[in-house]
mmCIF file of C-alpha atoms and ligand atoms in Angstrom:
data_model
loop_
_atom_site.group_PDB
_atom_site.id
_atom_site.type_symbol
_atom_site.label_atom_id
_atom_site.label_comp_id
_atom_site.label_asym_id
_atom_site.label_seq_id
_atom_site.Cartn_x
_atom_site.Cartn_y
_atom_site.Cartn_z
ATOM 1 C CA TYR A 651 6.835 -14.561 -55.467
ATOM 2 C CA ASP A 652 10.474 -12.601 -54.668
ATOM 3 C CA ALA A 653 14.242 -13.108 -54.367
ATOM 4 C CA LYS A 654 13.838 -12.688 -50.393
ATOM 5 C CA GLY A 655 11.189 -15.451 -50.464
ATOM 6 C CA ALA A 656 13.011 -17.537 -52.833
ATOM 7 C CA ALA A 657 16.030 -17.278 -50.245
ATOM 8 C CA ARG A 658 14.045 -18.344 -47.436
ATOM 9 C CA GLY A 659 12.773 -21.170 -49.553
ATOM 10 C CA LEU A 660 16.067 -22.880 -49.655
ATOM 11 C CA ARG A 661 15.599 -24.708 -46.322
ATOM 12 C CA VAL A 662 15.418 -28.388 -46.844
ATOM 13 C CA TYR A 663 13.152 -30.643 -44.965
ATOM 14 C CA GLY A 664 13.864 -33.958 -46.737
ATOM 15 C CA ALA A 665 13.158 -36.210 -43.983
ATOM 16 C CA ASP A 666 9.379 -36.607 -44.311
ATOM 17 C CA LEU A 667 9.141 -36.373 -47.784
ATOM 18 C CA ASP A 668 7.958 -39.803 -49.369
ATOM 19 C CA THR A 669 10.222 -40.000 -52.522
ATOM 20 C CA ALA A 670 8.251 -43.107 -53.350
ATOM 21 C CA ASP A 671 5.131 -41.579 -54.275
ATOM 22 C CA PRO A 672 5.531 -40.115 -58.076
ATOM 23 C CA ARG A 673 2.732 -37.987 -57.676
ATOM 24 C CA ARG A 674 4.016 -36.055 -54.645
ATOM 25 C CA LEU A 675 7.651 -36.063 -56.480
ATOM 26 C CA THR A 676 6.046 -34.379 -59.692
ATOM 27 C CA LEU A 677 4.196 -31.912 -57.266
ATOM 28 C CA VAL A 678 7.525 -31.140 -55.403
ATOM 29 C CA ALA A 679 9.396 -30.372 -58.489
ATOM 30 C CA GLU A 680 6.851 -28.645 -60.134
ATOM 31 C CA LEU A 681 5.501 -26.177 -57.244
ATOM 32 C CA ARG A 682 8.297 -24.068 -57.486
ATOM 33 C CA ALA A 683 8.385 -23.271 -60.963
ATOM 34 C CA ALA A 684 4.355 -22.921 -60.830
ATOM 35 C CA LEU A 685 4.960 -20.164 -58.258
ATOM 36 C CA ALA A 686 7.396 -18.513 -60.523
ATOM 37 C CA THR A 687 5.554 -18.789 -63.712
ATOM 38 C CA GLY A 688 2.098 -17.637 -62.511
ATOM 39 C CA GLY A 689 0.740 -20.883 -62.226
ATOM 40 C CA ILE A 690 -0.470 -20.591 -58.585
ATOM 41 C CA GLU A 691 -3.880 -18.353 -58.584
ATOM 42 C CA VAL A 692 -5.890 -16.697 -55.752
ATOM 43 C CA HIS A 693 -9.746 -17.297 -56.083
ATOM 44 C CA VAL A 694 -11.839 -15.647 -53.895
ATOM 45 C CA GLN A 695 -15.243 -16.709 -52.029
ATOM 46 C CA PRO A 696 -17.611 -14.011 -50.593
ATOM 47 C CA GLN A 697 -18.971 -13.657 -47.189
ATOM 48 C CA ALA A 698 -22.096 -11.663 -46.331
ATOM 49 C CA ARG A 699 -23.727 -10.459 -43.354
ATOM 50 C CA VAL A 700 -26.364 -13.107 -42.009
ATOM 51 C CA THR A 701 -29.039 -10.847 -41.545
ATOM 52 C CA THR A 702 -29.059 -8.533 -44.662
ATOM 53 C CA GLY A 703 -27.005 -10.582 -47.299
ATOM 54 C CA GLU A 704 -24.748 -7.789 -48.000
ATOM 55 C CA VAL A 705 -21.477 -9.073 -49.057
ATOM 56 C CA VAL A 706 -18.918 -7.423 -46.858
ATOM 57 C CA GLY A 707 -15.736 -9.270 -47.650
ATOM 58 C CA VAL A 708 -14.040 -12.572 -49.151
ATOM 59 C CA GLU A 709 -11.919 -15.540 -48.280
ATOM 60 C CA ALA A 710 -8.719 -15.851 -50.574
ATOM 61 C CA LEU A 711 -8.257 -19.563 -51.564
ATOM 62 C CA VAL A 712 -5.254 -20.470 -53.528
ATOM 63 C CA ARG A 713 -5.664 -22.345 -56.809
ATOM 64 C CA TRP A 714 -3.055 -24.651 -58.727
ATOM 65 C CA ASP A 715 -4.244 -25.814 -62.072
ATOM 66 C CA HIS A 716 -1.561 -28.234 -62.992
ATOM 67 C CA PRO A 717 -1.457 -28.697 -66.737
ATOM 68 C CA GLU A 718 -1.403 -32.619 -66.524
ATOM 69 C CA LEU A 719 -2.765 -33.233 -63.229
ATOM 70 C CA GLY A 720 -5.874 -30.795 -63.324
ATOM 71 C CA ARG A 721 -6.899 -29.017 -60.306
ATOM 72 C CA VAL A 722 -4.587 -29.857 -57.349
ATOM 73 C CA SER A 723 -6.168 -29.225 -53.960
ATOM 74 C CA PRO A 724 -4.499 -26.779 -51.383
ATOM 75 C CA GLU A 725 -5.000 -29.441 -48.834
ATOM 76 C CA GLU A 726 -2.582 -31.459 -50.747
ATOM 77 C CA PHE A 727 0.137 -28.782 -52.023
ATOM 78 C CA VAL A 728 0.194 -26.516 -48.926
ATOM 79 C CA PRO A 729 1.492 -29.234 -46.731
ATOM 80 C CA ILE A 730 4.195 -29.936 -49.596
ATOM 81 C CA ALA A 731 5.008 -26.158 -49.745
ATOM 82 C CA GLU A 732 5.710 -26.502 -46.035
ATOM 83 C CA ARG A 733 7.791 -29.130 -46.101
ATOM 84 C CA THR A 734 9.874 -27.884 -48.922
ATOM 85 C CA GLY A 735 10.399 -24.532 -47.717
ATOM 86 C CA LEU A 736 8.362 -23.035 -50.480
ATOM 87 C CA ILE A 737 5.635 -22.079 -47.821
ATOM 88 C CA GLY A 738 7.091 -18.291 -47.571
ATOM 89 C CA PRO A 739 7.080 -17.758 -51.366
ATOM 90 C CA LEU A 740 3.347 -19.187 -51.431
ATOM 91 C CA THR A 741 2.127 -16.943 -48.606
ATOM 92 C CA THR A 742 3.687 -13.996 -50.069
ATOM 93 C CA HIS A 743 2.374 -14.628 -53.424
ATOM 94 C CA VAL A 744 -1.148 -15.182 -52.033
ATOM 95 C CA LEU A 745 -1.148 -12.030 -50.026
ATOM 96 C CA ASP A 746 0.339 -10.067 -52.810
ATOM 97 C CA ARG A 747 -2.349 -11.306 -55.090
ATOM 98 C CA SER A 748 -5.182 -10.861 -52.244
ATOM 99 C CA LEU A 749 -4.242 -7.256 -51.484
ATOM 100 C CA ALA A 750 -3.874 -6.302 -55.491
ATOM 101 C CA ALA A 751 -7.450 -7.382 -55.797
ATOM 102 C CA CYS A 752 -8.855 -5.662 -52.655
ATOM 103 C CA ALA A 753 -7.137 -2.563 -53.984
ATOM 104 C CA ALA A 754 -8.787 -2.953 -57.168
ATOM 105 C CA TRP A 755 -12.016 -3.435 -55.691
ATOM 106 C CA ARG A 756 -11.742 -0.149 -53.461
ATOM 107 C CA ALA A 757 -10.886 1.807 -56.658
ATOM 108 C CA GLY A 758 -14.141 0.363 -58.144
ATOM 109 C CA GLY A 759 -16.105 1.523 -55.140
ATOM 110 C CA HIS A 760 -16.526 -1.714 -53.203
ATOM 111 C CA ASP A 761 -14.489 -1.471 -49.750
ATOM 112 C CA LEU A 762 -14.433 -5.250 -49.358
ATOM 113 C CA ALA A 763 -12.296 -6.967 -46.754
ATOM 114 C CA VAL A 764 -10.124 -10.046 -47.986
ATOM 115 C CA ALA A 765 -9.189 -12.858 -45.704
ATOM 116 C CA VAL A 766 -5.886 -14.794 -46.025
ATOM 117 C CA ASN A 767 -5.063 -18.352 -44.485
ATOM 118 C CA LEU A 768 -1.818 -18.790 -42.896
ATOM 119 C CA SER A 769 -0.393 -22.155 -42.634
ATOM 120 C CA ALA A 770 1.500 -23.105 -39.451
ATOM 121 C CA ARG A 771 4.749 -22.416 -40.791
ATOM 122 C CA SER A 772 4.078 -18.927 -41.825
ATOM 123 C CA LEU A 773 2.740 -18.070 -38.330
ATOM 124 C CA TYR A 774 6.155 -18.861 -37.112
ATOM 125 C CA ASP A 775 8.049 -17.110 -39.628
ATOM 126 C CA ALA A 776 9.968 -14.203 -38.216
ATOM 127 C CA ASP A 777 9.899 -12.097 -41.536
ATOM 128 C CA LEU A 778 5.936 -12.415 -41.621
ATOM 129 C CA VAL A 779 5.163 -9.197 -39.670
ATOM 130 C CA ASP A 780 7.623 -7.118 -41.817
ATOM 131 C CA GLU A 781 6.242 -8.856 -45.216
ATOM 132 C CA VAL A 782 2.684 -8.130 -44.129
ATOM 133 C CA ALA A 783 3.464 -4.385 -43.669
ATOM 134 C CA ARG A 784 5.285 -4.154 -46.537
ATOM 135 C CA LEU A 785 2.542 -5.583 -48.821
ATOM 136 C CA LEU A 786 -0.180 -3.483 -47.491
ATOM 137 C CA ALA A 787 1.809 -0.498 -47.949
ATOM 138 C CA ARG A 788 2.843 -1.629 -51.552
ATOM 139 C CA HIS A 789 -1.029 -1.932 -52.373
ATOM 140 C CA ASP A 790 -2.082 0.894 -50.253
ATOM 141 C CA VAL A 791 -4.828 -1.087 -48.432
ATOM 142 C CA PRO A 792 -5.601 -0.186 -44.952
ATOM 143 C CA ALA A 793 -4.765 -3.008 -42.755
ATOM 144 C CA GLY A 794 -8.061 -3.199 -41.079
ATOM 145 C CA ARG A 795 -9.372 -4.854 -44.635
ATOM 146 C CA LEU A 796 -6.905 -7.432 -44.492
ATOM 147 C CA THR A 797 -7.882 -10.826 -42.054
ATOM 148 C CA LEU A 798 -5.416 -13.446 -41.522
ATOM 149 C CA GLU A 799 -6.791 -16.733 -40.454
ATOM 150 C CA VAL A 800 -4.876 -19.115 -38.316
ATOM 151 C CA THR A 801 -6.139 -22.541 -36.976
ATOM 152 C CA GLU A 802 -5.913 -23.847 -33.166
ATOM 153 C CA GLY A 803 -3.614 -26.355 -34.507
ATOM 154 C CA SER A 804 -0.982 -24.024 -35.636
ATOM 155 C CA VAL A 805 -1.311 -21.746 -32.694
ATOM 156 C CA MET A 806 -1.008 -24.921 -30.315
ATOM 157 C CA ALA A 807 2.304 -25.974 -31.959
ATOM 158 C CA ASP A 808 3.937 -23.291 -29.984
ATOM 159 C CA PRO A 809 1.358 -21.071 -28.057
ATOM 160 C CA ALA A 810 3.666 -18.475 -26.377
ATOM 161 C CA ARG A 811 5.468 -17.951 -29.807
ATOM 162 C CA ALA A 812 2.198 -17.622 -31.724
ATOM 163 C CA ILE A 813 0.343 -15.290 -29.492
ATOM 164 C CA ALA A 814 3.391 -12.906 -29.643
ATOM 165 C CA LEU A 815 3.356 -12.961 -33.161
ATOM 166 C CA LEU A 816 -0.348 -12.432 -33.376
ATOM 167 C CA HIS A 817 -0.251 -9.507 -31.101
ATOM 168 C CA GLN A 818 2.465 -8.009 -33.481
ATOM 169 C CA LEU A 819 0.133 -8.523 -36.350
ATOM 170 C CA ARG A 820 -2.739 -6.997 -34.349
ATOM 171 C CA ASP A 821 -0.627 -4.135 -33.163
ATOM 172 C CA LEU A 822 -0.316 -3.537 -37.350
ATOM 173 C CA GLY A 823 -4.066 -3.072 -37.501
ATOM 174 C CA VAL A 824 -4.646 -6.499 -39.152
ATOM 175 C CA ARG A 825 -7.784 -8.565 -38.180
ATOM 176 C CA LEU A 826 -7.283 -12.038 -36.774
ATOM 177 C CA SER A 827 -9.509 -14.877 -37.343
ATOM 178 C CA VAL A 828 -9.691 -18.361 -35.950
ATOM 179 C CA ASP A 829 -10.187 -20.751 -38.685
ATOM 180 C CA ASP A 830 -11.903 -24.353 -38.346
ATOM 181 C CA PHE A 831 -12.896 -23.742 -34.925
ATOM 182 C CA GLY A 832 -13.872 -26.705 -32.935
ATOM 183 C CA THR A 833 -11.693 -29.130 -35.009
ATOM 184 C CA GLY A 834 -8.605 -28.444 -32.883
ATOM 185 C CA TYR A 835 -7.422 -29.760 -29.401
ATOM 186 C CA SER A 836 -7.128 -26.551 -27.772
ATOM 187 C CA SER A 837 -9.250 -26.067 -24.721
ATOM 188 C CA LEU A 838 -12.041 -23.415 -25.071
ATOM 189 C CA SER A 839 -10.256 -21.069 -22.352
ATOM 190 C CA TYR A 840 -7.658 -20.714 -25.022
ATOM 191 C CA LEU A 841 -9.824 -18.579 -27.160
ATOM 192 C CA LYS A 842 -9.856 -15.792 -24.320
ATOM 193 C CA ARG A 843 -6.013 -15.717 -24.622
ATOM 194 C CA LEU A 844 -6.021 -15.379 -28.262
ATOM 195 C CA PRO A 845 -5.742 -11.890 -29.564
ATOM 196 C CA VAL A 846 -8.169 -12.431 -32.227
ATOM 197 C CA HIS A 847 -11.203 -10.414 -33.501
ATOM 198 C CA GLU A 848 -13.226 -13.251 -35.361
ATOM 199 C CA VAL A 849 -13.983 -17.189 -35.016
ATOM 200 C CA LYS A 850 -14.788 -19.329 -37.942
ATOM 201 C CA ILE A 851 -16.863 -22.245 -37.177
ATOM 202 C CA ASP A 852 -15.824 -25.226 -38.910
ATOM 203 C CA ARG A 853 -17.860 -26.460 -42.126
ATOM 204 C CA SER A 854 -18.268 -29.924 -40.769
ATOM 205 C CA PHE A 855 -20.703 -28.705 -38.105
ATOM 206 C CA VAL A 856 -22.344 -26.224 -40.307
ATOM 207 C CA MET A 857 -22.748 -28.607 -43.031
ATOM 208 C CA GLY A 858 -24.164 -31.257 -40.240
ATOM 209 C CA LEU A 859 -26.869 -28.372 -39.162
ATOM 210 C CA GLN A 860 -29.626 -30.120 -41.239
ATOM 211 C CA SER A 861 -29.195 -33.584 -39.900
ATOM 212 C CA GLY A 862 -28.106 -33.455 -36.328
ATOM 213 C CA ALA A 863 -29.219 -31.953 -33.185
ATOM 214 C CA GLU A 864 -25.688 -32.216 -32.078
ATOM 215 C CA ASP A 865 -24.324 -29.986 -34.607
ATOM 216 C CA VAL A 866 -27.058 -27.454 -33.698
ATOM 217 C CA ALA A 867 -26.128 -27.547 -30.259
ATOM 218 C CA ILE A 868 -22.330 -27.001 -31.076
ATOM 219 C CA VAL A 869 -22.902 -23.982 -33.413
ATOM 220 C CA ARG A 870 -24.947 -22.533 -30.990
ATOM 221 C CA ALA A 871 -22.478 -22.976 -28.169
ATOM 222 C CA VAL A 872 -19.850 -21.666 -30.355
ATOM 223 C CA THR A 873 -21.689 -18.745 -31.424
ATOM 224 C CA ASP A 874 -22.774 -17.825 -27.805
ATOM 225 C CA LEU A 875 -18.946 -18.101 -26.794
ATOM 226 C CA GLY A 876 -17.938 -16.116 -29.521
ATOM 227 C CA ARG A 877 -20.397 -13.201 -28.824
ATOM 228 C CA HIS A 878 -19.649 -13.247 -25.080
ATOM 229 C CA LEU A 879 -15.750 -12.759 -25.965
ATOM 230 C CA ASP A 880 -16.577 -9.950 -28.173
ATOM 231 C CA LEU A 881 -15.611 -11.810 -31.444
ATOM 232 C CA GLU A 882 -17.196 -11.799 -34.994
ATOM 233 C CA VAL A 883 -18.462 -15.276 -35.685
ATOM 234 C CA VAL A 884 -18.414 -16.406 -39.356
ATOM 235 C CA ALA A 885 -19.876 -19.758 -40.633
ATOM 236 C CA GLU A 886 -18.121 -21.444 -43.501
ATOM 237 C CA GLY A 887 -19.606 -24.201 -45.589
ATOM 238 C CA VAL A 888 -23.327 -22.876 -45.970
ATOM 239 C CA GLU A 889 -24.826 -24.601 -48.778
ATOM 240 C CA ASP A 890 -28.392 -23.949 -48.579
ATOM 241 C CA ALA A 891 -31.198 -21.428 -47.454
ATOM 242 C CA ALA A 892 -32.281 -23.514 -44.406
ATOM 243 C CA THR A 893 -28.780 -23.552 -43.134
ATOM 244 C CA TRP A 894 -28.481 -19.700 -43.381
ATOM 245 C CA GLU A 895 -31.867 -19.344 -41.741
ATOM 246 C CA LEU A 896 -30.726 -21.321 -38.630
ATOM 247 C CA LEU A 897 -27.547 -19.304 -38.280
ATOM 248 C CA ARG A 898 -29.770 -16.144 -38.497
ATOM 249 C CA GLU A 899 -31.656 -17.617 -35.500
ATOM 250 C CA VAL A 900 -28.540 -18.867 -33.914
ATOM 251 C CA GLY A 901 -26.967 -15.245 -33.954
ATOM 252 C CA CYS A 902 -23.930 -16.047 -36.247
ATOM 253 C CA ASP A 903 -22.419 -12.720 -37.956
ATOM 254 C CA LEU A 904 -21.387 -13.862 -41.397
ATOM 255 C CA VAL A 905 -22.122 -16.462 -43.401
ATOM 256 C CA GLN A 906 -19.801 -18.042 -46.430
ATOM 257 C CA GLY A 907 -20.642 -20.971 -48.535
ATOM 258 C CA TRP A 908 -21.673 -22.390 -51.861
ATOM 259 C CA TYR A 909 -25.104 -20.921 -51.223
ATOM 260 C CA LEU A 910 -23.858 -17.489 -51.432
ATOM 261 C CA GLY A 911 -21.345 -18.043 -54.105
ATOM 262 C CA ARG A 912 -18.436 -20.570 -55.063
ATOM 263 C CA PRO A 913 -14.779 -19.455 -55.123
ATOM 264 C CA MET A 914 -14.371 -17.529 -58.209
ATOM 265 C CA PRO A 915 -11.205 -15.609 -59.869
ATOM 266 C CA ALA A 916 -10.836 -12.461 -58.046
ATOM 267 C CA ALA A 917 -11.443 -10.448 -61.341
ATOM 268 C CA GLU A 918 -14.714 -12.207 -61.520
ATOM 269 C CA LEU A 919 -16.069 -10.775 -58.132
ATOM 270 C CA LEU A 920 -17.196 -7.310 -59.201
ATOM 271 C CA PRO A 921 -19.173 -8.839 -62.273
ATOM 272 C CA TRP A 922 -20.633 -11.371 -59.928
ATOM 273 C CA LEU A 923 -21.662 -8.723 -57.374
ATOM 274 C CA ARG A 924 -23.457 -6.717 -60.268
ATOM 275 C CA SER A 925 -25.228 -9.619 -61.527
ATOM 276 C CA ARG A 926 -26.831 -10.323 -58.212
ATOM 277 C CA PRO A 927 -30.434 -9.688 -58.035
ATOM 278 C CA ALA A 928 -31.029 -6.892 -55.436
ATOM 279 C CA ALA A 929 -33.575 -8.735 -53.676
ATOM 280 C CA ARG A 930 -31.846 -11.839 -53.333
ATOM 281 C CA GLY A 931 -29.628 -11.211 -50.208
ATOM 282 C CA ALA A 932 -32.799 -9.750 -48.524
ATOM 283 C CA LEU A 933 -34.749 -12.900 -49.390
ATOM 284 C CA ARG A 934 -32.298 -15.241 -47.992
ATOM 285 C CA ALA A 935 -32.122 -13.036 -44.685
ATOM 286 C CA VAL A 936 -35.921 -13.671 -44.359
HETATM 287 P P1 LIG B 1182 -10.383 -23.081 -45.116
HETATM 288 O O1 LIG B 1182 -9.594 -22.193 -44.966
HETATM 289 O O2 LIG B 1182 -11.252 -23.731 -44.167
HETATM 290 O O3 LIG B 1182 -11.349 -22.835 -46.409
HETATM 291 C C1 LIG B 1182 -12.536 -23.238 -46.660
HETATM 292 C C2 LIG B 1182 -12.727 -24.438 -47.638
HETATM 293 O O4 LIG B 1182 -14.096 -24.614 -47.787
HETATM 294 C C3 LIG B 1182 -12.122 -24.126 -49.116
HETATM 295 O O5 LIG B 1182 -11.627 -25.323 -49.773
HETATM 296 C C4 LIG B 1182 -13.555 -23.693 -49.806
HETATM 297 O O6 LIG B 1182 -13.539 -23.662 -51.189
HETATM 298 C C5 LIG B 1182 -14.458 -24.685 -49.170
HETATM 299 N N1 LIG B 1182 -16.249 -24.447 -49.211
HETATM 300 C C6 LIG B 1182 -16.519 -23.009 -49.084
HETATM 301 N N2 LIG B 1182 -17.815 -23.316 -48.934
HETATM 302 C C7 LIG B 1182 -18.150 -24.430 -49.081
HETATM 303 C C8 LIG B 1182 -19.210 -24.955 -49.238
HETATM 304 O O7 LIG B 1182 -20.355 -24.550 -49.061
HETATM 305 N N3 LIG B 1182 -19.220 -26.597 -49.183
HETATM 306 C C9 LIG B 1182 -18.067 -27.227 -49.354
HETATM 307 N N4 LIG B 1182 -18.444 -28.566 -48.984
HETATM 308 N N5 LIG B 1182 -16.904 -26.472 -49.194
HETATM 309 C C10 LIG B 1182 -17.105 -25.208 -49.033
HETATM 310 P P2 LIG B 1182 -10.449 -25.126 -50.505
HETATM 311 O O8 LIG B 1182 -10.333 -24.133 -51.404
HETATM 312 O O9 LIG B 1182 -10.178 -26.651 -51.160
HETATM 313 O O10 LIG B 1182 -9.164 -24.902 -49.363
HETATM 314 C C11 LIG B 1182 -9.111 -26.078 -48.406
HETATM 315 C C12 LIG B 1182 -7.910 -25.633 -47.305
HETATM 316 O O11 LIG B 1182 -6.864 -25.315 -48.024
HETATM 317 C C13 LIG B 1182 -8.817 -24.148 -46.503
HETATM 318 O O12 LIG B 1182 -9.497 -24.530 -45.702
HETATM 319 C C14 LIG B 1182 -7.132 -23.759 -45.970
HETATM 320 O O13 LIG B 1182 -7.013 -24.576 -44.889
HETATM 321 C C15 LIG B 1182 -6.375 -24.273 -46.982
HETATM 322 N N6 LIG B 1182 -6.105 -23.141 -47.871
HETATM 323 C C16 LIG B 1182 -6.546 -22.631 -49.053
HETATM 324 N N7 LIG B 1182 -5.859 -21.484 -49.672
HETATM 325 C C17 LIG B 1182 -4.642 -21.345 -48.815
HETATM 326 C C18 LIG B 1182 -3.815 -20.325 -48.860
HETATM 327 O O14 LIG B 1182 -3.827 -19.461 -49.665
HETATM 328 N N8 LIG B 1182 -2.821 -20.611 -47.892
HETATM 329 C C19 LIG B 1182 -2.716 -21.743 -47.067
HETATM 330 N N9 LIG B 1182 -1.791 -21.663 -46.025
HETATM 331 N N10 LIG B 1182 -3.873 -22.465 -46.937
HETATM 332 C C20 LIG B 1182 -4.964 -22.418 -47.747
HETATM 333 MG MG1 LIG B 1183 -9.893 -20.201 -44.107
HETATM 334 MG MG1 LIG B 1184 -12.262 -23.135 -42.573
HETATM 335 MG MG1 LIG B 1185 -10.517 -26.084 -43.506
#
């Protein structure tokens, strides 16, 4: 959270705020304060190679533990941040904490990548490229260790502008990922126009792998598509060994989900890595 971000946060998007909802009013009023006082934290969830179980990176997931309301889901407060002009400061904060953690892991001998989610509004923020470059330099993290995740939906809001911005980010050396792939309304051919390195299969398809042939067909098709387009394919929402095994057969590259590890405070990642039985990843991959 910084002064520049705060200035950007002064835009007013009052029209679509539901002023009648008291919970929403509380969140709107307190999000800014939580950002300024350290109430918003970043947790990380490990990602592993499907074949070996080796942990190669994490996804950063923002967390807000409200003193009275308890944990508030990012699905609830990220849209609020977007509508109240706080998304700039929020994105900056998450990037800053994620890159600080990445730098600490590197110092500890673990060269892990970190993926950060970009909301639609951040994707169209003209300051984003400079901000990302500034934060990479501040934490001395190579650009290739940062992945930025965008959804089809946010790209489709203004494809020409989004693609131009993605090219700028790509030129910095940052990796780009299409999150929640398959849930949007873009045509498959759009994927080839996006300058991205990775596609993330939405967890709704991954979680249905055990119960229906349809989801197996979808995951297989997306994985094949990704492979033919030279993209890394990540499956999120992997909750059990059987799903992992299926993803290995299908030819996915990376897995992320509760079966490997739940999101955890960034400071717990290295202890968690050390506590993993050496054979566990290998066993899981068989
Ligand atoms: P996402 O980017 O698709 O993140 C994956 C979500 O799946 C996370 O939910 C994660 O906790 C959850 N998940 C991971 N593995 C499993 C599993 O095995 N089973 C199940 N049931 N769930 C699993 P979370 O943390 O609640 O985040 C929800 C969404 O909020 C994210 O979806 C993302 O769209 C957004 N979000 C989270 N952090 C940020 C952030 O820093 N910035 C922005 N703009 N959006 C964020
Ligand atoms: Mg994501
Ligand atoms: Mg996702
Ligand atoms: Mg999602």
